[in-house]
mmCIF file of C-alpha atoms and ligand atoms in Angstrom:
data_model
loop_
_atom_site.group_PDB
_atom_site.id
_atom_site.type_symbol
_atom_site.label_atom_id
_atom_site.label_comp_id
_atom_site.label_asym_id
_atom_site.label_seq_id
_atom_site.Cartn_x
_atom_site.Cartn_y
_atom_site.Cartn_z
ATOM 1 C CA MET A 192 230.409 20.363 142.066
ATOM 2 C CA LEU A 193 231.162 23.750 140.693
ATOM 3 C CA VAL A 194 230.422 24.946 136.980
ATOM 4 C CA LEU A 195 231.062 28.372 135.678
ATOM 5 C CA GLY A 196 228.964 29.159 132.174
ATOM 6 C CA ILE A 197 229.133 31.549 130.238
ATOM 7 C CA GLU A 198 226.859 32.813 127.405
ATOM 8 C CA THR A 199 227.252 35.580 124.511
ATOM 9 C CA SER A 200 225.393 33.862 121.459
ATOM 10 C CA CYS A 201 223.053 37.029 120.947
ATOM 11 C CA ASP A 202 222.656 40.260 122.583
ATOM 12 C CA GLU A 203 223.359 39.059 126.727
ATOM 13 C CA THR A 204 226.376 38.316 127.891
ATOM 14 C CA SER A 205 226.043 36.654 130.937
ATOM 15 C CA ALA A 206 228.262 34.579 133.569
ATOM 16 C CA ALA A 207 227.046 32.124 136.170
ATOM 17 C CA VAL A 208 228.193 29.958 138.790
ATOM 18 C CA ILE A 209 225.885 26.907 140.074
ATOM 19 C CA SER A 210 226.730 23.954 142.291
ATOM 20 C CA ASN A 211 225.718 20.431 141.925
ATOM 21 C CA GLY A 212 223.601 21.169 138.597
ATOM 22 C CA ASN A 213 220.938 23.163 140.394
ATOM 23 C CA LYS A 214 222.061 25.843 143.052
ATOM 24 C CA ILE A 215 222.718 28.367 141.383
ATOM 25 C CA LEU A 216 225.416 30.759 143.285
ATOM 26 C CA SER A 217 225.526 33.553 140.715
ATOM 27 C CA ASN A 218 223.593 34.448 137.871
ATOM 28 C CA VAL A 219 224.961 37.986 136.361
ATOM 29 C CA ILE A 220 223.301 39.181 132.824
ATOM 30 C CA SER A 221 224.387 42.150 131.228
ATOM 31 C CA SER A 222 221.535 43.010 128.343
ATOM 32 C CA GLN A 223 222.388 44.653 125.275
ATOM 33 C CA ILE A 224 219.060 45.333 124.405
ATOM 34 C CA SER A 225 219.218 49.421 124.561
ATOM 35 C CA THR A 226 222.091 49.539 122.947
ATOM 36 C CA HIS A 227 220.596 47.524 120.024
ATOM 37 C CA GLN A 228 216.780 49.300 120.739
ATOM 38 C CA PRO A 229 217.215 52.119 118.194
ATOM 39 C CA TYR A 230 218.310 49.613 115.490
ATOM 40 C CA GLY A 231 215.119 47.622 115.635
ATOM 41 C CA GLY A 232 217.074 44.432 116.085
ATOM 42 C CA VAL A 233 220.308 42.950 117.035
ATOM 43 C CA VAL A 234 222.900 44.332 115.045
ATOM 44 C CA PRO A 235 225.875 41.323 114.849
ATOM 45 C CA GLU A 236 229.209 43.656 115.006
ATOM 46 C CA ILE A 237 227.878 45.567 117.725
ATOM 47 C CA ALA A 238 226.808 42.771 119.891
ATOM 48 C CA SER A 239 230.532 41.650 119.270
ATOM 49 C CA ARG A 240 232.105 45.076 120.440
ATOM 50 C CA LYS A 241 230.002 44.800 123.833
ATOM 51 C CA HIS A 242 230.511 41.449 124.544
ATOM 52 C CA LEU A 243 234.224 42.025 124.634
ATOM 53 C CA GLU A 244 234.150 45.087 126.769
ATOM 54 C CA ASN A 245 231.704 43.169 129.146
ATOM 55 C CA ILE A 246 233.110 39.752 129.231
ATOM 56 C CA ILE A 247 235.299 40.355 131.643
ATOM 57 C CA PRO A 248 233.641 42.422 134.429
ATOM 58 C CA VAL A 249 230.483 40.035 133.532
ATOM 59 C CA ILE A 250 232.514 36.784 135.068
ATOM 60 C CA SER A 251 234.305 39.026 137.817
ATOM 61 C CA GLU A 252 230.912 40.075 139.601
ATOM 62 C CA ALA A 253 229.608 35.937 138.914
ATOM 63 C CA MET A 254 232.508 34.869 141.394
ATOM 64 C CA ASP A 255 232.322 37.584 143.103
ATOM 65 C CA GLN A 256 228.523 36.837 143.624
ATOM 66 C CA ALA A 257 229.300 33.115 144.129
ATOM 67 C CA ASP A 258 231.621 34.246 146.688
ATOM 68 C CA ILE A 259 234.711 31.474 145.236
ATOM 69 C CA SER A 260 238.005 31.731 143.805
ATOM 70 C CA PHE A 261 238.755 30.584 140.190
ATOM 71 C CA LYS A 262 240.642 27.640 141.587
ATOM 72 C CA GLU A 263 237.457 26.105 143.042
ATOM 73 C CA LEU A 264 235.774 25.730 140.158
ATOM 74 C CA ASP A 265 235.020 22.124 138.378
ATOM 75 C CA ALA A 266 234.836 23.056 135.082
ATOM 76 C CA ILE A 267 233.919 26.118 132.745
ATOM 77 C CA ALA A 268 231.030 25.275 129.969
ATOM 78 C CA VAL A 269 230.459 27.830 127.558
ATOM 79 C CA THR A 270 227.732 28.175 124.476
ATOM 80 C CA TYR A 271 230.074 27.436 121.010
ATOM 81 C CA GLY A 272 226.675 27.735 118.676
ATOM 82 C CA PRO A 273 224.362 28.205 116.874
ATOM 83 C CA GLY A 274 224.505 32.201 117.447
ATOM 84 C CA LEU A 275 226.220 35.194 116.005
ATOM 85 C CA ALA A 276 230.037 34.164 115.020
ATOM 86 C CA GLY A 277 231.472 37.229 116.181
ATOM 87 C CA ALA A 278 229.475 37.228 119.452
ATOM 88 C CA LEU A 279 229.933 33.644 120.344
ATOM 89 C CA LEU A 280 233.836 33.956 119.681
ATOM 90 C CA VAL A 281 234.071 36.390 122.830
ATOM 91 C CA GLY A 282 232.643 33.739 125.110
ATOM 92 C CA VAL A 283 234.393 30.752 123.670
ATOM 93 C CA SER A 284 237.418 32.263 123.723
ATOM 94 C CA ALA A 285 237.129 33.691 127.654
ATOM 95 C CA ALA A 286 236.735 30.350 127.960
ATOM 96 C CA LYS A 287 239.317 28.884 126.541
ATOM 97 C CA ALA A 288 241.426 31.077 128.214
ATOM 98 C CA LEU A 289 240.203 30.642 131.711
ATOM 99 C CA ALA A 290 239.961 25.913 131.063
ATOM 100 C CA TYR A 291 243.630 26.599 129.556
ATOM 101 C CA SER A 292 244.997 28.729 132.325
ATOM 102 C CA LEU A 293 243.555 27.318 135.213
ATOM 103 C CA GLY A 294 243.614 23.193 134.003
ATOM 104 C CA LYS A 295 240.318 22.622 134.356
ATOM 105 C CA PRO A 296 237.794 20.970 131.918
ATOM 106 C CA LEU A 297 236.191 22.891 128.921
ATOM 107 C CA ILE A 298 232.489 22.163 127.888
ATOM 108 C CA GLY A 299 230.959 23.165 124.749
ATOM 109 C CA VAL A 300 227.432 23.517 125.194
ATOM 110 C CA ASN A 301 224.853 23.760 122.320
ATOM 111 C CA HIS A 302 222.626 27.195 123.375
ATOM 112 C CA LEU A 303 219.043 25.004 122.366
ATOM 113 C CA ASP A 304 220.469 22.421 125.210
ATOM 114 C CA GLY A 305 221.002 25.623 127.753
ATOM 115 C CA HIS A 306 217.245 26.482 127.215
ATOM 116 C CA ILE A 307 216.162 23.324 127.741
ATOM 117 C CA TYR A 308 218.129 22.606 130.940
ATOM 118 C CA ALA A 309 216.853 25.562 132.357
ATOM 119 C CA SER A 310 214.007 24.071 133.860
ATOM 120 C CA PHE A 311 216.333 21.681 135.313
ATOM 121 C CA LEU A 312 217.426 24.457 137.342
ATOM 122 C CA GLU A 313 214.488 24.984 139.378
ATOM 123 C CA HIS A 314 212.168 21.310 139.034
ATOM 124 C CA THR A 315 212.875 17.889 139.238
ATOM 125 C CA ILE A 316 212.069 16.418 136.211
ATOM 126 C CA GLN A 317 211.505 12.915 135.617
ATOM 127 C CA MET A 318 212.195 12.061 131.894
ATOM 128 C CA PRO A 319 211.024 11.036 129.027
ATOM 129 C CA LEU A 320 209.468 14.393 128.436
ATOM 130 C CA VAL A 321 208.462 16.666 125.293
ATOM 131 C CA CYS A 322 210.228 20.146 125.475
ATOM 132 C CA LEU A 323 208.994 23.141 122.806
ATOM 133 C CA VAL A 324 212.256 25.412 122.432
ATOM 134 C CA VAL A 325 210.496 28.954 121.397
ATOM 135 C CA SER A 326 212.466 31.384 121.326
ATOM 136 C CA GLY A 327 214.211 34.491 119.124
ATOM 137 C CA GLY A 328 215.983 31.844 116.979
ATOM 138 C CA HIS A 329 214.307 28.807 117.318
ATOM 139 C CA THR A 330 211.233 26.878 117.270
ATOM 140 C CA SER A 331 212.032 23.173 117.853
ATOM 141 C CA LEU A 332 209.935 19.972 119.639
ATOM 142 C CA VAL A 333 212.364 17.470 121.215
ATOM 143 C CA TYR A 334 211.645 14.196 122.996
ATOM 144 C CA MET A 335 214.371 13.515 125.693
ATOM 145 C CA GLU A 336 214.166 10.267 126.815
ATOM 146 C CA ASP A 337 216.791 10.726 128.921
ATOM 147 C CA HIS A 338 220.076 12.415 129.506
ATOM 148 C CA ASP A 339 221.729 10.729 126.208
ATOM 149 C CA HIS A 340 219.023 10.501 124.333
ATOM 150 C CA ARG A 341 216.560 12.692 121.978
ATOM 151 C CA ILE A 342 214.805 13.267 118.405
ATOM 152 C CA LEU A 343 213.427 16.248 117.154
ATOM 153 C CA LEU A 344 210.348 15.800 116.651
ATOM 154 C CA GLY A 345 209.850 19.185 114.359
ATOM 155 C CA ALA A 346 211.345 22.546 113.911
ATOM 156 C CA THR A 347 210.238 25.977 112.192
ATOM 157 C CA ARG A 348 210.768 25.771 108.243
ATOM 158 C CA ASP A 349 210.885 29.258 108.333
ATOM 159 C CA ASP A 350 210.520 32.073 111.078
ATOM 160 C CA ALA A 351 211.250 30.993 114.565
ATOM 161 C CA ALA A 352 208.594 32.317 116.632
ATOM 162 C CA GLY A 353 210.182 34.554 118.984
ATOM 163 C CA GLU A 354 211.492 36.227 115.312
ATOM 164 C CA VAL A 355 207.726 37.087 114.694
ATOM 165 C CA PHE A 356 206.546 38.736 117.552
ATOM 166 C CA ASP A 357 210.081 40.794 117.494
ATOM 167 C CA LYS A 358 208.816 41.714 113.253
ATOM 168 C CA ILE A 359 204.920 42.311 114.159
ATOM 169 C CA ALA A 360 206.251 44.522 117.101
ATOM 170 C CA ARG A 361 208.498 46.231 114.693
ATOM 171 C CA LYS A 362 205.664 46.915 111.983
ATOM 172 C CA MET A 363 203.668 48.748 114.532
ATOM 173 C CA ASN A 364 206.154 50.465 115.759
ATOM 174 C CA LEU A 365 206.501 48.902 119.433
ATOM 175 C CA GLY A 366 210.230 48.634 120.148
ATOM 176 C CA TYR A 367 212.512 45.732 120.274
ATOM 177 C CA PRO A 368 212.254 42.789 121.591
ATOM 178 C CA GLY A 369 208.155 42.404 120.564
ATOM 179 C CA GLY A 370 207.372 39.453 122.912
ATOM 180 C CA PRO A 371 207.066 41.363 125.846
ATOM 181 C CA ILE A 372 205.274 44.398 124.661
ATOM 182 C CA VAL A 373 203.223 41.925 122.478
ATOM 183 C CA GLU A 374 201.778 40.353 125.558
ATOM 184 C CA LYS A 375 201.045 43.428 127.113
ATOM 185 C CA MET A 376 199.012 44.903 124.582
ATOM 186 C CA ALA A 377 197.227 41.936 123.785
ATOM 187 C CA LEU A 378 196.141 42.092 127.572
ATOM 188 C CA GLU A 379 193.834 45.009 126.538
ATOM 189 C CA GLY A 380 192.653 43.793 123.656
ATOM 190 C CA GLN A 381 190.322 41.036 121.942
ATOM 191 C CA GLU A 382 190.618 38.135 119.673
ATOM 192 C CA THR A 383 188.331 39.848 116.846
ATOM 193 C CA ILE A 384 190.741 39.259 113.949
ATOM 194 C CA ASP A 385 191.016 35.870 112.482
ATOM 195 C CA PHE A 386 194.524 35.410 111.474
ATOM 196 C CA PRO A 387 195.564 32.028 109.830
ATOM 197 C CA ARG A 388 197.243 29.026 111.300
ATOM 198 C CA ALA A 389 199.489 26.460 109.247
ATOM 199 C CA TRP A 390 198.665 23.037 110.784
ATOM 200 C CA LEU A 391 201.173 21.749 107.612
ATOM 201 C CA GLU A 392 200.601 17.855 106.776
ATOM 202 C CA PRO A 393 198.534 15.789 109.162
ATOM 203 C CA ASN A 394 200.758 14.564 111.822
ATOM 204 C CA SER A 395 203.732 16.920 111.060
ATOM 205 C CA PHE A 396 205.399 18.402 114.372
ATOM 206 C CA ASP A 397 207.339 21.111 112.194
ATOM 207 C CA PHE A 398 206.014 24.517 112.038
ATOM 208 C CA SER A 399 205.711 27.895 109.786
ATOM 209 C CA PHE A 400 204.978 31.041 111.000
ATOM 210 C CA SER A 401 205.973 32.981 107.512
ATOM 211 C CA GLY A 402 202.375 32.823 106.656
ATOM 212 C CA LEU A 403 200.838 34.395 109.986
ATOM 213 C CA LYS A 404 203.733 37.032 109.899
ATOM 214 C CA THR A 405 202.604 38.199 106.733
ATOM 215 C CA SER A 406 199.111 37.955 107.297
ATOM 216 C CA VAL A 407 199.283 40.395 110.241
ATOM 217 C CA ILE A 408 201.540 42.483 107.884
ATOM 218 C CA ASN A 409 199.312 42.824 105.280
ATOM 219 C CA TYR A 410 196.174 43.243 107.778
ATOM 220 C CA LEU A 411 198.169 46.617 108.308
ATOM 221 C CA HIS A 412 199.378 47.763 104.983
ATOM 222 C CA LYS A 413 195.806 47.399 104.183
ATOM 223 C CA LYS A 414 194.418 49.263 107.105
ATOM 224 C CA GLU A 415 197.012 52.370 106.242
ATOM 225 C CA GLN A 416 196.036 52.236 102.315
ATOM 226 C CA ILE A 417 192.187 53.269 103.712
ATOM 227 C CA GLY A 418 193.380 55.099 106.448
ATOM 228 C CA GLU A 419 191.804 53.499 109.083
ATOM 229 C CA GLU A 420 193.249 53.232 112.254
ATOM 230 C CA ILE A 421 194.942 49.889 113.642
ATOM 231 C CA ASN A 422 193.550 48.583 117.341
ATOM 232 C CA VAL A 423 197.046 47.555 118.304
ATOM 233 C CA PRO A 424 195.441 45.738 121.242
ATOM 234 C CA ASP A 425 192.940 43.644 119.188
ATOM 235 C CA ILE A 426 195.706 42.608 116.794
ATOM 236 C CA ALA A 427 198.393 41.270 119.573
ATOM 237 C CA ALA A 428 195.688 39.907 121.464
ATOM 238 C CA SER A 429 194.067 37.812 117.589
ATOM 239 C CA PHE A 430 198.320 37.160 116.835
ATOM 240 C CA GLN A 431 198.641 35.339 120.394
ATOM 241 C CA LYS A 432 196.016 33.112 119.244
ATOM 242 C CA ALA A 433 197.039 32.376 115.923
ATOM 243 C CA ILE A 434 200.574 31.486 117.217
ATOM 244 C CA PHE A 435 199.726 29.938 120.268
ATOM 245 C CA GLU A 436 196.927 27.712 119.572
ATOM 246 C CA VAL A 437 199.388 26.064 116.680
ATOM 247 C CA LEU A 438 202.212 25.143 119.678
ATOM 248 C CA ILE A 439 200.204 24.513 122.082
ATOM 249 C CA THR A 440 197.944 21.735 119.673
ATOM 250 C CA LYS A 441 201.231 20.483 118.282
ATOM 251 C CA THR A 442 203.080 20.119 121.592
ATOM 252 C CA ILE A 443 200.388 18.290 123.331
ATOM 253 C CA ARG A 444 199.561 16.400 119.766
ATOM 254 C CA ALA A 445 203.242 15.318 120.354
ATOM 255 C CA ALA A 446 203.407 14.326 123.830
ATOM 256 C CA GLU A 447 200.248 12.287 123.295
ATOM 257 C CA ALA A 448 202.267 11.031 120.306
ATOM 258 C CA LYS A 449 205.039 9.807 122.522
ATOM 259 C CA ASN A 450 202.830 8.545 125.198
ATOM 260 C CA VAL A 451 204.736 11.412 127.636
ATOM 261 C CA LYS A 452 203.172 13.153 130.621
ATOM 262 C CA ILE A 453 205.433 15.995 131.605
ATOM 263 C CA ILE A 454 206.086 18.978 128.943
ATOM 264 C CA VAL A 455 208.693 21.012 128.909
ATOM 265 C CA LEU A 456 208.940 24.760 127.559
ATOM 266 C CA ALA A 457 212.319 26.813 127.069
ATOM 267 C CA GLY A 458 213.159 29.772 125.498
ATOM 268 C CA GLY A 459 212.508 33.507 125.467
ATOM 269 C CA VAL A 460 208.910 32.711 124.351
ATOM 270 C CA ALA A 461 207.783 30.775 127.196
ATOM 271 C CA ALA A 462 208.404 33.822 129.142
ATOM 272 C CA ASN A 463 204.875 34.734 127.951
ATOM 273 C CA THR A 464 202.315 34.489 130.851
ATOM 274 C CA TYR A 465 199.240 34.030 128.698
ATOM 275 C CA PHE A 466 201.042 31.291 126.634
ATOM 276 C CA LYS A 467 202.162 29.422 129.720
ATOM 277 C CA ASN A 468 198.740 29.719 131.798
ATOM 278 C CA LEU A 469 196.788 28.406 128.034
ATOM 279 C CA MET A 470 199.698 25.094 128.154
ATOM 280 C CA THR A 471 199.032 24.145 131.773
ATOM 281 C CA GLN A 472 195.363 24.337 131.184
ATOM 282 C CA GLU A 473 195.040 22.672 127.675
ATOM 283 C CA ALA A 474 198.203 19.722 128.565
ATOM 284 C CA GLY A 475 196.198 19.560 132.171
ATOM 285 C CA LYS A 476 193.058 17.999 130.208
ATOM 286 C CA LYS A 477 195.127 15.351 128.933
ATOM 287 C CA GLY A 478 196.695 14.917 132.208
ATOM 288 C CA ILE A 479 200.050 16.051 130.997
ATOM 289 C CA LYS A 480 202.418 18.094 133.702
ATOM 290 C CA VAL A 481 203.669 21.333 132.035
ATOM 291 C CA TYR A 482 207.277 22.578 133.541
ATOM 292 C CA TYR A 483 208.627 26.594 132.449
ATOM 293 C CA PRO A 484 211.074 28.266 133.933
ATOM 294 C CA SER A 485 210.989 31.633 135.810
ATOM 295 C CA PRO A 486 211.040 34.338 133.007
ATOM 296 C CA VAL A 487 215.143 35.296 133.729
ATOM 297 C CA LEU A 488 215.752 31.856 132.775
ATOM 298 C CA CYS A 489 213.560 31.788 130.096
ATOM 299 C CA THR A 490 215.819 34.403 127.780
ATOM 300 C CA ASP A 491 219.157 33.907 127.316
ATOM 301 C CA ASN A 492 220.726 33.419 130.600
ATOM 302 C CA ALA A 493 224.582 31.673 131.593
ATOM 303 C CA ALA A 494 222.693 29.661 134.603
ATOM 304 C CA MET A 495 221.136 27.562 132.020
ATOM 305 C CA ILE A 496 224.692 26.936 130.054
ATOM 306 C CA ALA A 497 226.527 25.744 133.301
ATOM 307 C CA CYS A 498 223.221 23.637 133.803
ATOM 308 C CA ALA A 499 223.517 21.840 130.680
ATOM 309 C CA GLY A 500 227.606 21.776 131.263
ATOM 310 C CA TYR A 501 227.413 20.227 134.371
ATOM 311 C CA TYR A 502 225.334 17.234 132.796
ATOM 312 C CA ASN A 503 227.386 16.898 129.665
ATOM 313 C CA LEU A 504 230.490 16.684 132.191
ATOM 314 C CA LEU A 505 228.433 13.942 134.324
ATOM 315 C CA ARG A 506 228.390 12.004 130.985
ATOM 316 C CA GLY A 507 232.163 12.940 130.551
ATOM 317 C CA LYS A 508 231.341 15.262 127.453
ATOM 318 C CA THR A 509 233.707 17.700 127.724
ATOM 319 C CA ALA A 510 235.890 19.435 125.015
ATOM 320 C CA ASN A 511 239.289 20.325 123.305
ATOM 321 C CA LEU A 512 241.013 23.641 123.753
ATOM 322 C CA ASP A 513 240.753 23.866 120.168
ATOM 323 C CA LEU A 514 236.668 24.543 120.269
ATOM 324 C CA ASN A 515 235.220 26.844 117.771
ATOM 325 C CA ALA A 516 232.094 28.729 117.455
ATOM 326 C CA VAL A 517 229.999 27.346 115.306
ATOM 327 C CA PRO A 518 227.395 29.805 114.372
ATOM 328 C CA ASN A 519 224.758 27.364 112.839
ATOM 329 C CA LEU A 520 225.069 24.403 115.362
ATOM 330 C CA GLN A 521 222.716 21.986 115.109
ATOM 331 C CA MET A 522 220.589 20.029 117.850
ATOM 332 C CA GLU A 523 223.286 16.680 118.752
ATOM 333 C CA LEU A 524 220.134 14.053 118.622
ATOM 334 C CA GLU A 525 221.144 10.627 119.759
ATOM 335 C CA MET A 526 218.705 7.647 119.862
HETATM 336 O O1 LIG B 591 215.903 32.944 124.247
HETATM 337 P P1 LIG B 591 215.572 34.458 124.136
HETATM 338 O O2 LIG B 591 216.400 35.251 124.928
HETATM 339 O O3 LIG B 591 217.317 34.479 122.741
HETATM 340 C C1 LIG B 591 217.022 33.445 121.651
HETATM 341 O O4 LIG B 591 217.825 32.457 121.754
HETATM 342 O O5 LIG B 591 216.256 34.107 120.860
HETATM 343 O O6 LIG B 591 214.853 35.119 123.304
HETATM 344 C C2 LIG B 591 214.365 36.104 122.609
HETATM 345 C C3 LIG B 591 213.045 36.411 122.107
HETATM 346 C C4 LIG B 591 212.116 37.446 121.372
HETATM 347 O O7 LIG B 591 212.382 37.189 120.239
HETATM 348 C C5 LIG B 591 211.665 37.660 122.076
HETATM 349 O O8 LIG B 591 210.909 38.812 122.142
HETATM 350 C C6 LIG B 591 210.941 36.417 123.107
HETATM 351 O O9 LIG B 591 211.537 35.809 122.912
HETATM 352 N N1 LIG B 591 210.273 36.892 123.852
HETATM 353 C C7 LIG B 591 208.707 37.144 124.167
HETATM 354 C C8 LIG B 591 209.053 37.550 125.439
HETATM 355 N N2 LIG B 591 209.601 37.648 126.074
HETATM 356 C C9 LIG B 591 210.559 37.450 125.294
HETATM 357 N N3 LIG B 591 207.892 36.351 123.557
HETATM 358 C C10 LIG B 591 206.964 36.349 123.501
HETATM 359 N N4 LIG B 591 206.178 37.005 124.945
HETATM 360 C C11 LIG B 591 206.864 37.604 126.304
HETATM 361 N N5 LIG B 591 206.545 37.890 126.929
HETATM 362 ZN ZN1 LIG B 592 218.113 31.847 123.482
#
C-alpha cells in the first residue's frame, strides 16, 4: 500500500511516500527556517507564500525519489490542522487536487497524530502506551489503548515546551529555532540556577511553562540592569533541567497511573538528546521502555503524516473533497 503524505502546517513544506505504513520511500523536507530567521520566528504570510512556491517541486521530488508514478499511489494523506491557516490551505488544496484528478482516497491527518505515528515508522510498538507530544505548538500527554482508542491525559495550559525554548533563545539573541542551540549551549554549562517548576495540582497531568519562561526572562533583565554578564551555557543548562524534570516526571507518573510499560516521545523537542537520555534512564528505573523517532522524524515531516494516514486508511477514515484547513483542530479522542 503506497501513501503520499503532504505537510505544510508551519514552516516546512514536505512530501513523502511510504509503503505499507512503515517503509519510507522518500521524505522530502524543504525548510523555510532561513527565510524566517531574520524575524526571530515564523511569519505566517511569508510561510504561505513559500509553501505555494515549494509545494509542486517538493511533491515531484518525493515521487521521483520514491520512483513510482502517481497512478500507483493508494491514497493521499494531508495535514489539515492544527497549524497556520494559510499554510495548511496550500497542502490541503494540493492534496485535494491530486486525490480528485487521480480518483484516489483523500485522508485528513491531525498534525499531532502525525507526530505520534512518527515512532511507528521505525519501531514495532505495542500498545497501550503513553505518548508525550512536545513541539513548538503543543505539549500533550496522550494515553493510547490502541489505534482507535485514546485519551488526552493533560496538556499545557499556556506555552508549549518548544515555544519556551524559542522565546528564551530569542531573548538571549541565540537565533531561531531555539531548541537546538539551547541544547548545544547547555552542554558547556552547569545547572547552577534554580528556575521554578510548576507541578500544578497533585495528580494533574497538565503543564504550565509560562512561569518558567518569565523567570528566565526576569533573570536576564536583572543581570542586564546591574550590568552583570550572563553565563549563557549555565542558563541553558539550568533551564533545560527545569523543563525536562517536569516533562519527565509527569510522563512517567502518567505511564504508572495507566499501568503501561511503554512511553513514546514525539515532536521537535523530542530531538533533544539530553531529554531522550534522561527520559530513557528515569523510565528504565521503573521498567518502562521509551521510544522516540530519529531527529529528522521528530520535527515536521510528511513521512509521519503518511504513516498516520495509512492507519486512518486501514480504519476506513477517509475525507471528502470538501476537506478544509482547521487551524485550531483538536485531537480526536475516542474511548
Ligand atoms: O515539531 P516541530 O518541528 O514543529 C511543531 O509542530 O511545532 O517542533 C519545532 C520545535 C521548536 O520549538 C524547536 O525549538 C523545538 O521543536 N526543537 C527542540 C530541539 N529541536 C527542535 N527543542 C529542544 N531541543 C532540541 N534539540
Ligand atoms: Zn509539528
